[in-house]
Coordinates of C-alpha atoms (C1' of nucleotides) in Angstrom, one line a residue:
Chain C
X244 CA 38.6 26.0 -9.0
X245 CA 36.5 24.7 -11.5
X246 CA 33.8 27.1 -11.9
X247 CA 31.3 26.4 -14.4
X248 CA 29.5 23.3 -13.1
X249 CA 26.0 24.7 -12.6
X250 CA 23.2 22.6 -12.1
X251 CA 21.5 23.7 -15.4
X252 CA 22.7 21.1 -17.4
X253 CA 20.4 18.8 -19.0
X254 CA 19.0 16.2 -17.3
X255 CA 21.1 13.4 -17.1
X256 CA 19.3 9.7 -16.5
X257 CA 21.0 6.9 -13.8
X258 CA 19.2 3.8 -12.4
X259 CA 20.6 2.6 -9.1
X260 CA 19.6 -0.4 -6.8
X261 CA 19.1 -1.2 -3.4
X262 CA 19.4 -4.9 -2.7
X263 CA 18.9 -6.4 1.1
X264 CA 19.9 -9.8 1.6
X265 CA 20.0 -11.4 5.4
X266 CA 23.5 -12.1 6.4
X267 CA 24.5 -13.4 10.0
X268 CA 26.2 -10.5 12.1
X269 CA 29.3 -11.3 14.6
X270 CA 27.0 -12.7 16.9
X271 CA 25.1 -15.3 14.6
X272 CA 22.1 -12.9 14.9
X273 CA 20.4 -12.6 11.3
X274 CA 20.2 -9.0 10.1
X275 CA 19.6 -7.2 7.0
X276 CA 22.4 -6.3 5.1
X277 CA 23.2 -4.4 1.6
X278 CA 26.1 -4.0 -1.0
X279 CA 27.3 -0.7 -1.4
X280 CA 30.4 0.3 -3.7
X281 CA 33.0 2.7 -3.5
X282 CA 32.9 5.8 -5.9
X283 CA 35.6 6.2 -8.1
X284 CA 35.3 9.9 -9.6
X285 CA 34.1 12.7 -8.8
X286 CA 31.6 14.1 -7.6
X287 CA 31.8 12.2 -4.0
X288 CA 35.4 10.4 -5.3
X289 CA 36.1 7.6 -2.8
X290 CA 32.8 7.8 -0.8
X291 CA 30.3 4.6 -0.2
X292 CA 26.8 4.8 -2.9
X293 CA 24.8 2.7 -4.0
X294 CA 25.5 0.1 -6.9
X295 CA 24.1 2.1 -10.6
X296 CA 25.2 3.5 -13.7
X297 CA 23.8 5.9 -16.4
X298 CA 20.7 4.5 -18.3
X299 CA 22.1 3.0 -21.9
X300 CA 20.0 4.3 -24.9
X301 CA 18.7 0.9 -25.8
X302 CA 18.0 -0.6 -22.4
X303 CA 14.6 -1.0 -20.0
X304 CA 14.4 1.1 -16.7
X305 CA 14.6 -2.7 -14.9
X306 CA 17.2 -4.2 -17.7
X307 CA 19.6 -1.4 -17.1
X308 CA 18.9 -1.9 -13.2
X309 CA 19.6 -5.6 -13.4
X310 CA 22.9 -5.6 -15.4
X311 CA 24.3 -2.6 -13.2
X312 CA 24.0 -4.5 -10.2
X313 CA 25.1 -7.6 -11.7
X314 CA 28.1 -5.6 -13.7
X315 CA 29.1 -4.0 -10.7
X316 CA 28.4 -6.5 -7.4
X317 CA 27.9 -9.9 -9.4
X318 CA 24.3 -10.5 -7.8
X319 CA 21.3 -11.3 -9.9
X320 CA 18.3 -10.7 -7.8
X321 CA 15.6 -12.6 -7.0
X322 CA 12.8 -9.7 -6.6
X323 CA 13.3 -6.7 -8.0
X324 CA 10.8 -3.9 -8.1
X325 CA 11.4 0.1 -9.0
X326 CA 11.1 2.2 -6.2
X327 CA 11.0 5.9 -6.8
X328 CA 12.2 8.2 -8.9
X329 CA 14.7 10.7 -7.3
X330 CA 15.2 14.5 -9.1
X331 CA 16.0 17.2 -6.3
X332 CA 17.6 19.8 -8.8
X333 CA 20.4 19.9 -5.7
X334 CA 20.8 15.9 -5.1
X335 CA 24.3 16.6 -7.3
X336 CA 26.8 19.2 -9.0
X337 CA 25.4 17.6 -12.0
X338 CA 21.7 17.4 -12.9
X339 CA 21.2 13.5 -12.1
X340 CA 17.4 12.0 -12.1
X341 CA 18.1 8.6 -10.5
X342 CA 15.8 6.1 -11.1
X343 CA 16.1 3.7 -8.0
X344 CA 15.0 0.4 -7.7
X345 CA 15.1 -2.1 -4.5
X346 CA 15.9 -6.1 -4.6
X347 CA 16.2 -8.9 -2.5
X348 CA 18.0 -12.3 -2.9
X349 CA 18.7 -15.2 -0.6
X350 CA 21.4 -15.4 1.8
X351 CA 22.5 -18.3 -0.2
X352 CA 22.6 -16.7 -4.2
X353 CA 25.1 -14.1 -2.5
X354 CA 28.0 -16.3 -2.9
X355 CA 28.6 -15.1 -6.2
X356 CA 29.2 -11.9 -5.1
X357 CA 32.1 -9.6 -6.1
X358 CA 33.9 -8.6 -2.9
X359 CA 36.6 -5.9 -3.0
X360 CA 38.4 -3.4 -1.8
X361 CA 35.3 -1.6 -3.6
X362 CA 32.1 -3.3 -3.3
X363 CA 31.0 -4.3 0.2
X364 CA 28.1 -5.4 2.7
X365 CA 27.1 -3.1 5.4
X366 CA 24.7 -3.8 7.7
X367 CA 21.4 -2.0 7.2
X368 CA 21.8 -0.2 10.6
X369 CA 25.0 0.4 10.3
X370 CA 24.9 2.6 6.4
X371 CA 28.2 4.9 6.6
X372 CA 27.6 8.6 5.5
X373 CA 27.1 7.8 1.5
X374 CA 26.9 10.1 -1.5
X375 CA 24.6 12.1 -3.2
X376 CA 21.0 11.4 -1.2
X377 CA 21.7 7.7 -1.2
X378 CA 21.1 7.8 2.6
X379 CA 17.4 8.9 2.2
X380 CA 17.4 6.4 -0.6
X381 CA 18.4 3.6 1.7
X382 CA 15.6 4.5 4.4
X383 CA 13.1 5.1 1.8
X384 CA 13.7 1.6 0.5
X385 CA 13.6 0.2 4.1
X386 CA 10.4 1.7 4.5
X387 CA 8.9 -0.2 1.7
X388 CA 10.2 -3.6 2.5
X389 CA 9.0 -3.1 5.8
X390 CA 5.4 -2.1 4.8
X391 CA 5.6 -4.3 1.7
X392 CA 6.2 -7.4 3.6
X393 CA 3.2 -6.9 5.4
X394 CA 0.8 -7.4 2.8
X395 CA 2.6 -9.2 0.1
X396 CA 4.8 -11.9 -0.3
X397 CA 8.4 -10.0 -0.9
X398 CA 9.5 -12.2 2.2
X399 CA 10.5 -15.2 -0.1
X400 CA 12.2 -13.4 -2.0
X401 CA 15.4 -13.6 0.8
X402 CA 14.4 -17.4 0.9
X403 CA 15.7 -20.3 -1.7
X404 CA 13.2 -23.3 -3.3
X405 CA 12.5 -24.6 -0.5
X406 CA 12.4 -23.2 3.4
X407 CA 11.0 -24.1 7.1
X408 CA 8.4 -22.1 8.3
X409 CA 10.4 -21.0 11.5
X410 CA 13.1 -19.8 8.2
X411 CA 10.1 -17.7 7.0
X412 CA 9.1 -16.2 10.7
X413 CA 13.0 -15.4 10.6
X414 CA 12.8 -13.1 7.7
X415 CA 10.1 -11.7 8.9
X416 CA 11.0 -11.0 12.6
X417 CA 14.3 -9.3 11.1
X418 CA 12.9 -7.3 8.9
X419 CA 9.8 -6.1 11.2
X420 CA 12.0 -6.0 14.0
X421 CA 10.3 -7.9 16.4
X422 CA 9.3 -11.6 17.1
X423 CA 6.7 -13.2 16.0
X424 CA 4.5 -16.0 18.0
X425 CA 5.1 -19.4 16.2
X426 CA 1.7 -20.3 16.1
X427 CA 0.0 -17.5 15.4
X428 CA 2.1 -16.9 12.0
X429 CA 2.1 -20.3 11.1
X430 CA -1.8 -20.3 11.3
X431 CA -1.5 -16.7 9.0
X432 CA 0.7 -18.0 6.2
X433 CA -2.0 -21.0 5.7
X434 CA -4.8 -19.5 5.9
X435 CA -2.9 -17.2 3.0
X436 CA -1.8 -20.0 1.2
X437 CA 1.6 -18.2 1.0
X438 CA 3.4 -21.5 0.7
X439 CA 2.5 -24.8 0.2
X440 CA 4.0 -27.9 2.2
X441 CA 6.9 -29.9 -0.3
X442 CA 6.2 -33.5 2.1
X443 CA 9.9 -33.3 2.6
X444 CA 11.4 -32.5 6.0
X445 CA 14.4 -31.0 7.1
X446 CA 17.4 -33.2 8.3
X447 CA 19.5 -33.2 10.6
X448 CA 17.9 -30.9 13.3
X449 CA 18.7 -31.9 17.0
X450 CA 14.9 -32.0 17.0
X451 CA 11.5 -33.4 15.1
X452 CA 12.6 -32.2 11.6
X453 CA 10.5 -29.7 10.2
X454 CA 8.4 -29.7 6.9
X455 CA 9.8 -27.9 3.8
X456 CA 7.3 -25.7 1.9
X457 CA 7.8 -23.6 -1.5
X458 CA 5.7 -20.6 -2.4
X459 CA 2.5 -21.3 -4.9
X460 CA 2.6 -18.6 -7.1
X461 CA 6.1 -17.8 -7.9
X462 CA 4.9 -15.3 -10.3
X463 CA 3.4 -13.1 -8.0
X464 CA 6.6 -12.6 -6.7
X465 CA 8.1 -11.2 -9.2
X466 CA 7.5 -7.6 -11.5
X467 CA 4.6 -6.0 -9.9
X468 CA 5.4 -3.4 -12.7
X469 CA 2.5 -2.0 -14.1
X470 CA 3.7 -3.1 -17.4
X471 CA 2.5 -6.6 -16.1
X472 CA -0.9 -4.5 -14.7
X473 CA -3.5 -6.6 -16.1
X474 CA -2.3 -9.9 -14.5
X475 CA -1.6 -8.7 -11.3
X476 CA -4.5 -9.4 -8.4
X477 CA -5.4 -7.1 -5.8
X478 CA -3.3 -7.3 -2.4
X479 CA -4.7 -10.0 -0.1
X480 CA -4.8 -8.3 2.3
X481 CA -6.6 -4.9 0.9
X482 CA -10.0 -4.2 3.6
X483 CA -13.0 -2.4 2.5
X484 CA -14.5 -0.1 4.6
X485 CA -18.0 -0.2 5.9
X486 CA -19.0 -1.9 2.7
X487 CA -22.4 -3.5 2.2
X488 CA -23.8 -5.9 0.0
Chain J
X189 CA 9.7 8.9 -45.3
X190 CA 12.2 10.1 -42.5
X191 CA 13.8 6.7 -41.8
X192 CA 16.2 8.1 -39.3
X193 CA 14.5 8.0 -35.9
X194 CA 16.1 5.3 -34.2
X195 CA 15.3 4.1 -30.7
X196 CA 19.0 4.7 -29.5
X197 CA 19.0 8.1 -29.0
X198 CA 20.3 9.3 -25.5
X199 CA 17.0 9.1 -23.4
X200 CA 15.1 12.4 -22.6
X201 CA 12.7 13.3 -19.0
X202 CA 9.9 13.9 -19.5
X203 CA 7.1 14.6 -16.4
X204 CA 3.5 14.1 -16.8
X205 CA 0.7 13.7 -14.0
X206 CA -2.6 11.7 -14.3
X207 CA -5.4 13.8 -12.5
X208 CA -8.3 12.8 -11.5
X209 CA -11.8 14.8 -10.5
X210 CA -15.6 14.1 -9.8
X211 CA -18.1 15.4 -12.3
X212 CA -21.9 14.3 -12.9
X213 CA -22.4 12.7 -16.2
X214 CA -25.2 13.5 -17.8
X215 CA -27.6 11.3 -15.7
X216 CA -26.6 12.9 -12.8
X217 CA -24.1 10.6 -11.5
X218 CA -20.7 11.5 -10.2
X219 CA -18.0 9.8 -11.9
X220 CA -13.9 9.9 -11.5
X221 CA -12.6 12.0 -15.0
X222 CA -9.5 13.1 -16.1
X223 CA -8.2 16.0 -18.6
X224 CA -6.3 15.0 -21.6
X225 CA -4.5 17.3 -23.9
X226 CA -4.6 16.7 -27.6
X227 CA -1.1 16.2 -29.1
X228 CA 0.1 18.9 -31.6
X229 CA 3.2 17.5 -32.9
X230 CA 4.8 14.1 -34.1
X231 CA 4.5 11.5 -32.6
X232 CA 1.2 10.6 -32.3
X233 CA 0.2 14.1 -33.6
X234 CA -3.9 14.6 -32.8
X235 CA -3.9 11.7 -30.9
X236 CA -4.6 12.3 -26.9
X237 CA -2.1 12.4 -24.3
X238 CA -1.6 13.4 -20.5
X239 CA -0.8 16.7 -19.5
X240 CA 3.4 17.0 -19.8
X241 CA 6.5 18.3 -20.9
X242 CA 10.0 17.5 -21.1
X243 CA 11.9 18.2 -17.6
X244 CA 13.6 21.7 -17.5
X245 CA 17.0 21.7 -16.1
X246 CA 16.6 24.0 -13.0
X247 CA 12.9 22.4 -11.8
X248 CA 12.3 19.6 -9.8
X249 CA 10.2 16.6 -10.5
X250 CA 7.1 17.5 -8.3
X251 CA 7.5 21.4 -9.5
X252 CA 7.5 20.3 -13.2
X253 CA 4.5 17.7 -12.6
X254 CA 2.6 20.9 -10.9
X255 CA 3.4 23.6 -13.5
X256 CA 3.3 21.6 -17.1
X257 CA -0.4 20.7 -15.3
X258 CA -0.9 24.4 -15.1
X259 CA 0.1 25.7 -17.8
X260 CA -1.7 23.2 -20.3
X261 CA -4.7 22.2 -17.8
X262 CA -4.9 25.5 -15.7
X263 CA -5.6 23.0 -12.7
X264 CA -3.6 23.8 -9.3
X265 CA -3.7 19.7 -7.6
X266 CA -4.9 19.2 -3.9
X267 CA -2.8 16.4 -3.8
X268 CA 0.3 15.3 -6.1
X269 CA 2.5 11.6 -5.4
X270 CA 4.6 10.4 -7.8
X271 CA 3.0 7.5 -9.5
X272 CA 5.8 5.4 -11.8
X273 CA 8.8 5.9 -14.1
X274 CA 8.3 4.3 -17.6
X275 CA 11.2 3.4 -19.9
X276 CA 10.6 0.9 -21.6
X277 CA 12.6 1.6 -24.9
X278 CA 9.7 1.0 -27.6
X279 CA 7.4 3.4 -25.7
X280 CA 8.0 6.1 -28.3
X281 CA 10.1 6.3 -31.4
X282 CA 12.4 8.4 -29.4
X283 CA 14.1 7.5 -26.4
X284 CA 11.6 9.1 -23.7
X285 CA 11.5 8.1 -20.0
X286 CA 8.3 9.3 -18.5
X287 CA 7.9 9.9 -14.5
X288 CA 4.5 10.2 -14.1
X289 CA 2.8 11.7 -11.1
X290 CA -0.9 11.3 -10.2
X291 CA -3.2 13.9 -8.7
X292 CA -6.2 14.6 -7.1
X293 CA -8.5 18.0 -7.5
X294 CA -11.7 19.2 -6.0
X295 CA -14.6 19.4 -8.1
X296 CA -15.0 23.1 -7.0
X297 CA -11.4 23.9 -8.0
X298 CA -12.1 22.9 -11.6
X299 CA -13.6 26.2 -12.5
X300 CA -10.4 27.5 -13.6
X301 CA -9.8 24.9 -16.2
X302 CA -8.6 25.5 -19.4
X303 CA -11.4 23.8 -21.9
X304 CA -10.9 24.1 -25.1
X305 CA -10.5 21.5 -28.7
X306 CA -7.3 20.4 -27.3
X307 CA -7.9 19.9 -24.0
X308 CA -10.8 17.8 -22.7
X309 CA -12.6 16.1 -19.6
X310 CA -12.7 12.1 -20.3
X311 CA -14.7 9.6 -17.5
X312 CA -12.3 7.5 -16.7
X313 CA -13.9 4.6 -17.8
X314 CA -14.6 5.8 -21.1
X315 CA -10.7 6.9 -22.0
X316 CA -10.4 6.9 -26.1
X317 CA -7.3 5.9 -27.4
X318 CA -4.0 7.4 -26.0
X319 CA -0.8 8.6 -27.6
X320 CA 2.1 6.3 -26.2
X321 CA 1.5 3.7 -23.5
X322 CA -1.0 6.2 -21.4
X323 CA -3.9 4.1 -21.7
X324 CA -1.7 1.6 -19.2
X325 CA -0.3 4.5 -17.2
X326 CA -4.4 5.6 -16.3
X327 CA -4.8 2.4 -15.4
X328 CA -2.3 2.0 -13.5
X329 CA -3.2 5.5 -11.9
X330 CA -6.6 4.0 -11.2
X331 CA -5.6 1.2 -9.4
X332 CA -3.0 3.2 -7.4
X333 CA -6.1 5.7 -6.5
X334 CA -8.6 2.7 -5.6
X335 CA -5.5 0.9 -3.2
X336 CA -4.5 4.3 -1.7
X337 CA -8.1 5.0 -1.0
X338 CA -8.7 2.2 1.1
X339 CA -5.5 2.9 3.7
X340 CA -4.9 6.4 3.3
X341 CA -6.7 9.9 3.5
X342 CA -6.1 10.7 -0.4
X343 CA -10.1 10.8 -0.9
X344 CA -10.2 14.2 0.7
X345 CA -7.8 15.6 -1.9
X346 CA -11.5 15.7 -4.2
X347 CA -13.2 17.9 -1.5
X348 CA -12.9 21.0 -0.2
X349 CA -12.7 22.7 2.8
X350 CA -15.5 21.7 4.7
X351 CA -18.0 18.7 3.7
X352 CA -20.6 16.5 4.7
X353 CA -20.2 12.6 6.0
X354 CA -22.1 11.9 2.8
X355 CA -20.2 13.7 0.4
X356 CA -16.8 12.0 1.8
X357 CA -18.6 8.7 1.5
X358 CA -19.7 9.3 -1.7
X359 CA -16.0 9.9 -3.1
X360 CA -15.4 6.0 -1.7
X361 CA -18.5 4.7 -3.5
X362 CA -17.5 6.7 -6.7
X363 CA -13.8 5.6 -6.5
X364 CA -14.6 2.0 -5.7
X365 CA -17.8 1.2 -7.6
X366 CA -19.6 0.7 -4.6
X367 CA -21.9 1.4 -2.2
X368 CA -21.3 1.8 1.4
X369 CA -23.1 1.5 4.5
X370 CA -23.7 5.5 5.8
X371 CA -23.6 3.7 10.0
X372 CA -20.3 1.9 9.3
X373 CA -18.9 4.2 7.1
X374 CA -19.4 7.2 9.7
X375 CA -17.8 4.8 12.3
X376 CA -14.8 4.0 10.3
X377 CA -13.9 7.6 9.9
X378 CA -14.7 8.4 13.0
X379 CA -12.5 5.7 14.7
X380 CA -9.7 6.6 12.4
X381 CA -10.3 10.5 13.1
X382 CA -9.7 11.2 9.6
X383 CA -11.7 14.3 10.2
X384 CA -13.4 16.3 12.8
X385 CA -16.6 18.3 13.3
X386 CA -16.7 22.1 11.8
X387 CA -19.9 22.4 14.6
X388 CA -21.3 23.7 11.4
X389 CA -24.3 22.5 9.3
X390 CA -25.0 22.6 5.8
X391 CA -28.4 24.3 4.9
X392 CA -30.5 24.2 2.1
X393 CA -31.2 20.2 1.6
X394 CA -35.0 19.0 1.8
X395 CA -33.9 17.0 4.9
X396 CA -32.2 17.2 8.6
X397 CA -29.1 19.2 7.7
X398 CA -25.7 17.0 8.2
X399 CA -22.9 18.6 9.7
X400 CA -20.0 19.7 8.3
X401 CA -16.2 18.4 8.5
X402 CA -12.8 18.9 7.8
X403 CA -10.0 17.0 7.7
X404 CA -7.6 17.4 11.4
X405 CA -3.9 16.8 9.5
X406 CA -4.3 18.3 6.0
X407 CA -0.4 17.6 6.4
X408 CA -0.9 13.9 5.9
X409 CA -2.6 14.1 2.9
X410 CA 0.0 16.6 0.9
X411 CA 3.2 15.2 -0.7
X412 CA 4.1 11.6 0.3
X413 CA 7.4 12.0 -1.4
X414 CA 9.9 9.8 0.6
X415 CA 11.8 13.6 0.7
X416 CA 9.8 14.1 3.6
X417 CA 10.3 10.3 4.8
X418 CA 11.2 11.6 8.8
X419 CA 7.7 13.0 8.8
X420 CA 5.6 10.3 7.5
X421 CA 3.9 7.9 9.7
X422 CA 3.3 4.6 8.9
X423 CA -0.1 3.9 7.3
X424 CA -3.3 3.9 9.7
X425 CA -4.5 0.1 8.8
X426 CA -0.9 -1.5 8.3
X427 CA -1.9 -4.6 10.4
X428 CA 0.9 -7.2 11.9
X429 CA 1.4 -10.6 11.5
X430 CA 0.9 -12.7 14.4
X431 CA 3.0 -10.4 16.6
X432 CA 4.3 -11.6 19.9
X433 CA 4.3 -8.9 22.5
Chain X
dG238 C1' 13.8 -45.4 28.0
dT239 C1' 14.1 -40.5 29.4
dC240 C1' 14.9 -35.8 28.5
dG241 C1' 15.1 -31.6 25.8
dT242 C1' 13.7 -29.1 22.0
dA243 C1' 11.1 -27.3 18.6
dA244 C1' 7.1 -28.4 15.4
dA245 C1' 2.3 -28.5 15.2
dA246 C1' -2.3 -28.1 16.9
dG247 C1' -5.7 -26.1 19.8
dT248 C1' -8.0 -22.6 23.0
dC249 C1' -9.9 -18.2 24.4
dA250 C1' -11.1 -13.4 25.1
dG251 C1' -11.2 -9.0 23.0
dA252 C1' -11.4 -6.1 18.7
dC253 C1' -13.2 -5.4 14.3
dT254 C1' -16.5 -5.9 10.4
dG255 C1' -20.7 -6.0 7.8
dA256 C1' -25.6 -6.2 8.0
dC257 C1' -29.2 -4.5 10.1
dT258 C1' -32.6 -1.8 13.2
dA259 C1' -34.2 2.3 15.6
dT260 C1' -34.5 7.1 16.6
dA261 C1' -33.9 12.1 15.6
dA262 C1' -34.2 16.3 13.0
dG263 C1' -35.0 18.8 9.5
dT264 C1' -38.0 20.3 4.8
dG265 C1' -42.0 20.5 1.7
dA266 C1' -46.7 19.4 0.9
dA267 C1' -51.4 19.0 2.5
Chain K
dT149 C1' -50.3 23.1 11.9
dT150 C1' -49.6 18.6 10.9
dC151 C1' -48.1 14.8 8.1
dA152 C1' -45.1 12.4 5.0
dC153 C1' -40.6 11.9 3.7
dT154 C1' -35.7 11.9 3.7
dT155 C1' -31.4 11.6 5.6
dA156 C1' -28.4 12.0 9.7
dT157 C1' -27.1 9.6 13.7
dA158 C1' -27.1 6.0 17.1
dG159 C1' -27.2 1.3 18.4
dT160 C1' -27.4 -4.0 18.0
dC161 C1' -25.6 -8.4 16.9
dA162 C1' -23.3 -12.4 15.0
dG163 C1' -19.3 -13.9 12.6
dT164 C1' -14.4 -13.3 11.8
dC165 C1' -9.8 -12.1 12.9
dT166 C1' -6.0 -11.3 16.2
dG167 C1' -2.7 -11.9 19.9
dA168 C1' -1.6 -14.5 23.9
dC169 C1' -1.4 -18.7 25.6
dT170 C1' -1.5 -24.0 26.4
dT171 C1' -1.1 -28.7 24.9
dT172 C1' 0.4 -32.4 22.2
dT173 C1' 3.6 -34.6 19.0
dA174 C1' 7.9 -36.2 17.0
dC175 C1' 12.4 -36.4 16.7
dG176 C1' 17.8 -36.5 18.3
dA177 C1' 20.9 -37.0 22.2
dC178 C1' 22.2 -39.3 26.1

DNA sequence: GTCGTAAAAGTCAGACTGACTATAAGTGAA
DNA sequence: TTCACTTATAGTCAGTCTGACTTTTACGAC
């Protein structure tokens, strides 16, 4: 055996990603889904992780998350945001601090996606037994989409240009889990101004076509970083409590 | 000149917290301050910084946030959350990646501060120029403390034991900048059961003596960390989105 | 034309919020 | 002892938001 692999080693630095995308299931039923490659060495040789690699000297935190994912699963995301920064002295054999961020892209930019032997989409609920802590990472990640979606506007970033509104409610009745009343989220997403109507409608339903709408702001959607702190706006949805005047 | 240091160096962790406290200025006033530590090396030597040090091999994040705030502040957190990894690669000549975590400490358990030249109390609005990109990372601190505030029970990690409606309502007004109604704020917390009746009374005010409370889950308020993800409830005042049934 | 379907608009009661008023319970001063 | 003062505590009320529900509209298929 090889003995000496102690976890006093110096800190080593990775960045991984977690990216949900919507992808039918058998059934037709939309459902969030994520790439996940194989390991090829040790430690965890042959298990499922996610997609990452060992920070370069002269790359960004979100650089060296981006070209990773695209290096290794050929998807360039359409929201990316850094999630948390993962450092249990025992998460490996080695001392690994991972830095992990989380990304979405549309069912539709997924096309470009390598798909191997080595690299493929698992369904969120359905995450095989991964390496390292990449299991925690997953439901950590899932946790913040589905708290994130809530009060910000993350849900566009599975959608492309242009969307329905009952293609919006989809994403998020999938991700929250439950369905939403037509109505009462179509009177929410105006009064937010989320998205704006394009005057087009979409064709070929085997009903009254609906109206196409695009997001306002696209730049809200992307980098919340607080590298970008002094542009960003307070949440929306942010209450005060018992304030007066 | 040494014309050597080159930002390609294999990056090095480092961890460093942002905490913050209530003290009365001079007037009187509380306001949110922070301790900085004045830098005694290149770079940036005599500039000041946040309370840090490289990662040691054998700690974890969290545990290296709490003890390189002890040993150079003397200050033990009531409450400690990772805040943000920054990379970027011009943040320092050398190649540093910085997780930052922020904290929150009871004006009563500032006693045991260090004070001395190199290490000072700044108000938070009145932070001099900082070694590296801290100035953004308090910023970015202080919004994270002023959005946690409002959904979360962080504002009790700058109280102690028992308190008074009023003092709890004052850490909101101080946070947010603020003032709140004393009727709506008591009903707010009391609806959310943040806290709960000691049956005690504070004496010695010129008034009717307010009762005393404490908070009911001091679990809730400690450590965040997705580590503990199984444990965590979702967040009091996460509201849906036109939710059907 | 009629039917079926989903878009789009409207209704309504209950909960919550912020502003405000009223009462109670202490201390210090007269 | 009594009064004045301050703050705790309780209560009121109108406006807004939310979830559930109903109605109307506009298209394709037949």
């Amino acid at each position: 055996m090889n003995a000496g692999v102690t976890s006093t080693r110096t800190p080593v630095l990775a960045v991984s990603t977690v990216i949900f995308t919507l992808r039918p299931d058998a059934a037709g039923e939309m459902r969030l889904a994520l790439p996940l490659v194989r390991r090829i060495r040790a430690p965890h040789q042959g298990k499922w992780a996610l997609p990452g690699a060992p920070l370069k000297a002269n790359e960004d935190l979100q650089a060296s998350a981006a070209s990773s994912l695209l290096s290794t699963t050929g998807l360039e995301p359409r929201y990316l945001e850094q999630l948390y920064a993962f450092g249990q002295v025992d998460r490996s054999p080695d001392r690994v601090v991972s830095i992990v961020y989380w990304a979405l892209i549309g069912s539709d930019e997924t096309a470009s996606a390598i798909e191997s032997e080595n690299v493929q989409w698992f369904f969120a609920d359905e995450v095989p037994e991964l390496a390292f802590d990449h299991n925690v990472i997953i439901e950590y990640a899932l946790w913040r989409l589905r708290s994130k979606i809530e009060y910000s506007r993350v849900a566009l970033g599975f959608l492309g240009e242009t969307f329905t509104l009952a293609q919006l409610r989809e994403v998020y009745e999938v991700v929250l889990g439950k369905r939403l009343d037509p109505g009462n989220f179509r009177r929410m997403v105006e009064s937010a101004s989320i998205v704006e109507p394009t005057g087009e409608y979409l064709e070929g339903t085997r009903h009254r076509p609906p109206q196409l709408y695009r997001y306002n702001a696209s730049k809200d959607l992307t980098d919340p970083d607080p590298l970008t702190l002094g542009t960003t706006s307070t949440r929306p949805n942010a209450r005060d409590l018992g304030a007066a005047s």
